[in-house]
mmCIF file of C-alpha atoms in Angstrom:
data_model
loop_
_atom_site.group_PDB
_atom_site.id
_atom_site.type_symbol
_atom_site.label_atom_id
_atom_site.label_comp_id
_atom_site.label_asym_id
_atom_site.label_seq_id
_atom_site.Cartn_x
_atom_site.Cartn_y
_atom_site.Cartn_z
ATOM 1 C CA MET A 1 -40.289 16.648 -71.346
ATOM 2 C CA ARG A 2 -43.617 18.384 -70.804
ATOM 3 C CA PHE A 3 -46.248 17.332 -68.265
ATOM 4 C CA ASP A 4 -49.762 18.798 -68.313
ATOM 5 C CA VAL A 5 -52.283 18.175 -65.546
ATOM 6 C CA LEU A 6 -56.016 18.742 -65.896
ATOM 7 C CA THR A 7 -57.682 19.224 -62.512
ATOM 8 C CA LEU A 8 -60.441 21.011 -60.629
ATOM 9 C CA PHE A 9 -57.975 21.985 -57.896
ATOM 10 C CA PRO A 10 -54.739 23.376 -59.378
ATOM 11 C CA ALA A 11 -53.455 24.593 -55.995
ATOM 12 C CA MET A 12 -53.149 20.990 -54.817
ATOM 13 C CA LEU A 13 -50.320 20.505 -57.317
ATOM 14 C CA GLN A 14 -48.697 23.884 -57.771
ATOM 15 C CA ALA A 15 -46.874 24.101 -54.435
ATOM 16 C CA PRO A 16 -45.393 20.554 -54.428
ATOM 17 C CA LEU A 17 -44.300 20.868 -58.053
ATOM 18 C CA ALA A 18 -42.390 24.057 -57.250
ATOM 19 C CA GLU A 19 -40.280 22.439 -54.515
ATOM 20 C CA SER A 20 -37.173 20.262 -54.303
ATOM 21 C CA ILE A 21 -35.996 18.235 -57.296
ATOM 22 C CA LEU A 22 -39.040 18.895 -59.481
ATOM 23 C CA GLY A 23 -38.800 22.626 -58.861
ATOM 24 C CA ARG A 24 -35.088 22.674 -59.699
ATOM 25 C CA ALA A 25 -35.668 20.566 -62.806
ATOM 26 C CA GLN A 26 -38.193 23.109 -64.067
ATOM 27 C CA SER A 27 -35.863 26.018 -63.314
ATOM 28 C CA ALA A 28 -33.103 24.252 -65.251
ATOM 29 C CA GLY A 29 -35.394 23.658 -68.225
ATOM 30 C CA LEU A 30 -35.176 19.864 -67.895
ATOM 31 C CA ILE A 31 -38.947 19.486 -67.564
ATOM 32 C CA ALA A 32 -41.963 21.732 -68.030
ATOM 33 C CA VAL A 33 -45.184 21.340 -66.046
ATOM 34 C CA GLY A 34 -48.512 22.988 -66.790
ATOM 35 C CA VAL A 35 -51.365 22.734 -64.271
ATOM 36 C CA HIS A 36 -54.739 23.604 -65.790
ATOM 37 C CA SER A 37 -58.141 24.192 -64.227
ATOM 38 C CA LEU A 38 -60.841 22.116 -65.902
ATOM 39 C CA ARG A 39 -63.318 24.947 -65.271
ATOM 40 C CA ASP A 40 -61.540 27.001 -67.945
ATOM 41 C CA TRP A 41 -63.196 24.721 -70.526
ATOM 42 C CA ALA A 42 -66.617 24.479 -68.853
ATOM 43 C CA ALA A 43 -69.567 26.271 -70.449
ATOM 44 C CA GLY A 44 -71.852 28.776 -68.783
ATOM 45 C CA ARG A 45 -71.488 31.445 -66.154
ATOM 46 C CA HIS A 46 -71.051 28.891 -63.373
ATOM 47 C CA GLN A 47 -68.505 26.756 -65.263
ATOM 48 C CA VAL A 48 -70.210 23.501 -64.243
ATOM 49 C CA THR A 49 -68.023 20.398 -64.628
ATOM 50 C CA ASP A 50 -70.267 17.750 -63.058
ATOM 51 C CA ASP A 51 -73.877 16.569 -63.047
ATOM 52 C CA THR A 52 -76.133 13.968 -61.428
ATOM 53 C CA PRO A 53 -75.766 10.376 -62.682
ATOM 54 C CA CYS A 54 -78.172 9.169 -65.356
ATOM 55 C CA GLY A 55 -80.443 6.515 -63.905
ATOM 56 C CA GLY A 56 -80.153 7.945 -60.410
ATOM 57 C CA GLY A 57 -77.724 7.338 -57.600
ATOM 58 C CA ASP A 58 -75.597 9.203 -55.089
ATOM 59 C CA GLY A 59 -72.943 11.783 -55.820
ATOM 60 C CA MET A 60 -71.988 13.652 -58.969
ATOM 61 C CA VAL A 61 -70.321 12.552 -62.206
ATOM 62 C CA MET A 62 -67.737 14.595 -64.108
ATOM 63 C CA LYS A 63 -69.085 15.751 -67.473
ATOM 64 C CA VAL A 64 -67.484 14.673 -70.736
ATOM 65 C CA GLU A 65 -67.676 18.003 -72.650
ATOM 66 C CA PRO A 66 -65.205 20.092 -70.576
ATOM 67 C CA ILE A 67 -62.685 17.262 -70.566
ATOM 68 C CA ALA A 68 -63.037 16.741 -74.317
ATOM 69 C CA HIS A 69 -62.517 20.446 -75.035
ATOM 70 C CA ALA A 70 -59.551 20.632 -72.658
ATOM 71 C CA LEU A 71 -57.823 17.588 -74.140
ATOM 72 C CA CYS A 72 -58.302 18.886 -77.665
ATOM 73 C CA GLU A 73 -56.457 22.081 -76.731
ATOM 74 C CA LEU A 74 -53.803 20.461 -74.555
ATOM 75 C CA ARG A 75 -52.945 17.887 -77.220
ATOM 76 C CA GLY A 76 -52.323 20.803 -79.558
ATOM 77 C CA ARG A 77 -49.900 22.397 -77.105
ATOM 78 C CA ASN A 78 -48.194 19.167 -76.018
ATOM 79 C CA ARG A 79 -47.638 17.467 -79.376
ATOM 80 C CA GLY A 80 -47.491 13.687 -79.281
ATOM 81 C CA ALA A 81 -48.348 13.565 -75.563
ATOM 82 C CA ARG A 82 -49.861 10.432 -74.105
ATOM 83 C CA VAL A 83 -53.055 11.060 -72.124
ATOM 84 C CA LEU A 84 -53.358 9.269 -68.782
ATOM 85 C CA LEU A 85 -56.589 8.966 -66.815
ATOM 86 C CA MET A 86 -56.123 8.744 -63.052
ATOM 87 C CA SER A 87 -58.593 6.031 -62.079
ATOM 88 C CA PRO A 88 -58.889 3.304 -59.391
ATOM 89 C CA GLN A 89 -60.044 1.058 -62.251
ATOM 90 C CA GLY A 90 -56.768 1.543 -64.114
ATOM 91 C CA GLN A 91 -53.736 -0.725 -64.235
ATOM 92 C CA PRO A 92 -51.500 -0.432 -61.145
ATOM 93 C CA PHE A 93 -48.631 2.007 -61.739
ATOM 94 C CA ARG A 94 -45.233 0.290 -61.495
ATOM 95 C CA GLN A 95 -41.604 1.294 -61.893
ATOM 96 C CA THR A 96 -41.691 -0.287 -65.348
ATOM 97 C CA ASP A 97 -44.496 2.145 -66.241
ATOM 98 C CA ALA A 98 -42.426 5.067 -64.971
ATOM 99 C CA LEU A 99 -39.559 3.991 -67.223
ATOM 100 C CA ARG A 100 -41.848 3.413 -70.215
ATOM 101 C CA LEU A 101 -43.591 6.769 -69.815
ATOM 102 C CA SER A 102 -40.295 8.624 -69.337
ATOM 103 C CA ARG A 103 -39.621 7.853 -73.017
ATOM 104 C CA GLU A 104 -42.769 9.622 -74.212
ATOM 105 C CA PRO A 105 -42.467 13.103 -75.770
ATOM 106 C CA GLY A 106 -45.012 14.420 -73.265
ATOM 107 C CA LEU A 107 -47.767 13.386 -70.863
ATOM 108 C CA ILE A 108 -51.213 14.747 -70.002
ATOM 109 C CA PHE A 109 -52.798 13.680 -66.701
ATOM 110 C CA VAL A 110 -56.571 13.832 -66.200
ATOM 111 C CA CYS A 111 -57.587 13.978 -62.537
ATOM 112 C CA GLY A 112 -61.046 12.880 -61.491
ATOM 113 C CA ARG A 113 -63.296 13.824 -58.572
ATOM 114 C CA TYR A 114 -66.656 12.917 -57.057
ATOM 115 C CA GLU A 115 -68.188 9.613 -58.234
ATOM 116 C CA GLY A 116 -65.931 9.443 -61.267
ATOM 117 C CA PHE A 117 -66.085 10.249 -64.976
ATOM 118 C CA ASP A 118 -68.778 10.015 -67.570
ATOM 119 C CA GLU A 119 -67.904 6.692 -69.221
ATOM 120 C CA ARG A 120 -67.348 8.444 -72.565
ATOM 121 C CA VAL A 121 -64.232 10.139 -71.153
ATOM 122 C CA ARG A 122 -62.462 6.790 -71.410
ATOM 123 C CA ALA A 123 -62.644 6.980 -75.193
ATOM 124 C CA LEU A 124 -60.625 10.218 -75.091
ATOM 125 C CA VAL A 125 -57.548 8.928 -73.246
ATOM 126 C CA ASP A 126 -54.708 6.545 -74.070
ATOM 127 C CA GLU A 127 -54.635 4.574 -70.835
ATOM 128 C CA GLU A 128 -55.902 4.440 -67.253
ATOM 129 C CA LEU A 129 -53.535 4.134 -64.306
ATOM 130 C CA SER A 130 -54.048 3.611 -60.591
ATOM 131 C CA LEU A 131 -51.800 3.905 -57.538
ATOM 132 C CA GLY A 132 -53.343 0.773 -56.032
ATOM 133 C CA ASP A 133 -56.457 -0.865 -54.686
ATOM 134 C CA PHE A 134 -57.722 2.055 -52.631
ATOM 135 C CA ILE A 135 -59.776 5.166 -53.263
ATOM 136 C CA LEU A 136 -58.513 8.764 -53.061
ATOM 137 C CA THR A 137 -60.643 11.898 -52.897
ATOM 138 C CA GLY A 138 -59.284 12.802 -56.334
ATOM 139 C CA GLY A 139 -56.662 12.008 -58.927
ATOM 140 C CA GLU A 140 -54.289 14.833 -57.981
ATOM 141 C CA PRO A 141 -52.110 12.842 -55.519
ATOM 142 C CA ALA A 142 -51.831 10.050 -58.081
ATOM 143 C CA ALA A 143 -50.779 12.449 -60.849
ATOM 144 C CA LEU A 144 -48.211 14.118 -58.593
ATOM 145 C CA THR A 145 -46.770 10.751 -57.576
ATOM 146 C CA MET A 146 -46.458 9.596 -61.167
ATOM 147 C CA ILE A 147 -44.862 12.847 -62.329
ATOM 148 C CA ASP A 148 -42.283 12.518 -59.563
ATOM 149 C CA ALA A 149 -41.517 8.884 -60.416
ATOM 150 C CA ILE A 150 -41.237 9.610 -64.150
ATOM 151 C CA ALA A 151 -39.347 12.906 -63.991
ATOM 152 C CA ARG A 152 -36.557 11.540 -61.791
ATOM 153 C CA LEU A 153 -35.676 9.081 -64.561
ATOM 154 C CA LEU A 154 -35.047 11.852 -67.081
ATOM 155 C CA PRO A 155 -31.419 12.825 -67.814
ATOM 156 C CA GLY A 156 -30.074 15.434 -65.421
ATOM 157 C CA VAL A 157 -33.095 15.634 -63.120
ATOM 158 C CA LEU A 158 -31.432 13.844 -60.189
ATOM 159 C CA GLY A 159 -28.099 15.489 -60.843
ATOM 160 C CA ALA A 160 -25.771 12.566 -60.083
ATOM 161 C CA ALA A 161 -25.440 10.176 -62.992
ATOM 162 C CA GLY A 162 -26.651 6.723 -62.089
ATOM 163 C CA SER A 163 -28.374 7.812 -58.877
ATOM 164 C CA ALA A 164 -31.621 6.116 -59.928
ATOM 165 C CA GLU A 165 -29.870 3.043 -61.281
ATOM 166 C CA HIS A 166 -30.014 1.010 -58.065
ATOM 167 C CA ASP A 167 -33.398 2.155 -56.762
ATOM 168 C CA SER A 168 -35.883 -0.391 -55.516
ATOM 169 C CA PHE A 169 -37.689 -2.013 -58.465
ATOM 170 C CA SER A 170 -35.152 -0.681 -61.008
ATOM 171 C CA ASP A 171 -34.021 -4.255 -61.662
ATOM 172 C CA GLY A 172 -37.146 -5.945 -60.318
ATOM 173 C CA LEU A 173 -35.803 -6.228 -56.755
ATOM 174 C CA LEU A 174 -35.857 -4.094 -53.624
ATOM 175 C CA GLU A 175 -32.834 -1.902 -52.946
ATOM 176 C CA TYR A 176 -30.036 -3.053 -50.640
ATOM 177 C CA PRO A 177 -29.607 -1.420 -47.185
ATOM 178 C CA GLN A 178 -27.848 1.952 -47.106
ATOM 179 C CA TYR A 179 -25.655 3.394 -44.332
ATOM 180 C CA THR A 180 -23.753 6.604 -43.603
ATOM 181 C CA ARG A 181 -21.823 8.086 -40.648
ATOM 182 C CA PRO A 182 -21.621 7.658 -37.702
ATOM 183 C CA ILE A 183 -20.077 4.211 -37.982
ATOM 184 C CA GLU A 184 -21.712 3.189 -34.698
ATOM 185 C CA PHE A 185 -24.977 4.438 -33.202
ATOM 186 C CA GLU A 186 -26.400 3.059 -29.969
ATOM 187 C CA GLY A 187 -24.641 -0.246 -30.466
ATOM 188 C CA MET A 188 -25.619 -0.593 -34.128
ATOM 189 C CA ARG A 189 -22.626 -0.617 -36.498
ATOM 190 C CA VAL A 190 -22.220 -0.157 -40.214
ATOM 191 C CA PRO A 191 -21.351 -3.580 -41.702
ATOM 192 C CA GLU A 192 -17.577 -3.986 -41.832
ATOM 193 C CA VAL A 193 -17.598 -4.915 -45.522
ATOM 194 C CA LEU A 194 -18.793 -1.394 -46.387
ATOM 195 C CA LEU A 195 -15.733 0.032 -44.635
ATOM 196 C CA SER A 196 -13.268 -2.374 -46.258
ATOM 197 C CA GLY A 197 -12.570 -0.452 -49.446
ATOM 198 C CA ASN A 198 -12.971 -3.731 -51.365
ATOM 199 C CA HIS A 199 -15.368 -2.750 -54.142
ATOM 200 C CA GLN A 200 -15.987 -6.311 -55.304
ATOM 201 C CA ALA A 201 -16.812 -7.443 -51.768
ATOM 202 C CA VAL A 202 -19.144 -4.464 -51.350
ATOM 203 C CA ALA A 203 -20.921 -5.268 -54.624
ATOM 204 C CA THR A 204 -21.322 -8.931 -53.623
ATOM 205 C CA TRP A 205 -22.692 -7.968 -50.183
ATOM 206 C CA ARG A 206 -25.140 -5.485 -51.675
ATOM 207 C CA ARG A 207 -26.495 -7.992 -54.175
ATOM 208 C CA ARG A 208 -26.927 -10.607 -51.457
ATOM 209 C CA GLU A 209 -28.741 -8.141 -49.202
ATOM 210 C CA GLN A 210 -30.887 -7.015 -52.110
ATOM 211 C CA LEU A 211 -31.958 -10.608 -52.668
ATOM 212 C CA ARG A 212 -32.456 -11.157 -48.925
ATOM 213 C CA ARG A 213 -34.640 -8.084 -48.520
ATOM 214 C CA THR A 214 -36.751 -8.975 -51.550
ATOM 215 C CA LEU A 215 -37.159 -12.558 -50.375
ATOM 216 C CA GLN A 216 -38.260 -11.436 -46.919
ATOM 217 C CA ARG A 217 -40.456 -8.477 -47.850
ATOM 218 C CA ARG A 218 -41.647 -8.921 -51.435
ATOM 219 C CA PRO A 219 -41.084 -12.526 -52.543
ATOM 220 C CA ASP A 220 -43.662 -12.008 -55.312
ATOM 221 C CA LEU A 221 -41.129 -9.835 -57.159
ATOM 222 C CA LEU A 222 -38.749 -12.770 -57.550
ATOM 223 C CA GLU A 223 -41.159 -14.457 -59.943
ATOM 224 C CA HIS A 224 -40.459 -11.860 -62.640
ATOM 225 C CA ALA A 225 -36.968 -10.580 -61.758
ATOM 226 C CA VAL A 226 -34.095 -11.368 -64.109
ATOM 227 C CA LEU A 227 -31.750 -13.486 -61.976
ATOM 228 C CA SER A 228 -28.350 -14.969 -62.756
ATOM 229 C CA LYS A 229 -27.242 -18.461 -61.757
ATOM 230 C CA ALA A 230 -25.259 -16.859 -58.937
ATOM 231 C CA ASP A 231 -28.408 -15.057 -57.775
ATOM 232 C CA LEU A 232 -30.363 -18.318 -57.754
ATOM 233 C CA ARG A 233 -27.652 -20.053 -55.716
ATOM 234 C CA CYS A 234 -27.615 -17.140 -53.292
ATOM 235 C CA LEU A 235 -31.402 -17.308 -52.923
ATOM 236 C CA GLU A 236 -31.245 -20.990 -52.035
ATOM 237 C CA GLU A 237 -28.635 -20.221 -49.381
ATOM 238 C CA LEU A 238 -30.777 -17.399 -48.024
ATOM 239 C CA ARG A 239 -33.889 -19.593 -47.889
ATOM 240 C CA ARG A 240 -31.989 -22.204 -45.856
ATOM 241 C CA GLU A 241 -30.528 -19.488 -43.657
ATOM 242 C CA ILE A 242 -33.938 -17.889 -43.026
ATOM 243 C CA ALA A 243 -35.627 -21.245 -42.453
ATOM 244 C CA GLY A 244 -32.879 -22.202 -39.981
ATOM 245 C CA GLY A 245 -33.360 -18.973 -38.085
ATOM 246 C CA GLN A 246 -37.071 -19.672 -37.666
ATOM 247 C CA THR A 247 -36.662 -23.093 -36.094
#
């Protein structure tokens, strides 16, 4: 899969993309990432990419022409790619979006700066996405985060088959607690069931703890999670257990 990123500050992305799992995935040919300076498509000796807002106001607005020219060329290189605008006005990026976008033939990320984009830029993209209800200095951290979340779902990127299968949000719930050695640390022990060798008991414990953690930390997720009858019974038990512990 190919990712292209359009930005005024390529160096903000180049170093992180070269490290760890994403770097190894590129070396193995599992993904390709191109980071492009928007100034390469800006006209004039000074390669201006922004201007004052029409009607007055503070700050600067990113011009439509350089972005339009860049996207025309990048779409030609990355055939069939979906173009994503990094914007605080976009839909919140979720794990379901990461999974959906991992099935695209390619992706192009447009990173904003300053007071935002000329409104006409929105007609040039396929969708707008946001990391959440807060403002960043630019779209680069959002693009990097989304590339990481999407790329790790691609075959071979994480190495171990199924390693992303039980991540938080992969089935609409938070992940169960994880432990490793030492078995005891400062009086805190690994739960005995995880040392039992009983795979069915381990699976049952993990599902229960997954439901418990979601109920305690993100109960809103339970409204949309796909739950079995056993899950629903377990949730009722957990609610009584939690309520009893608070009295």
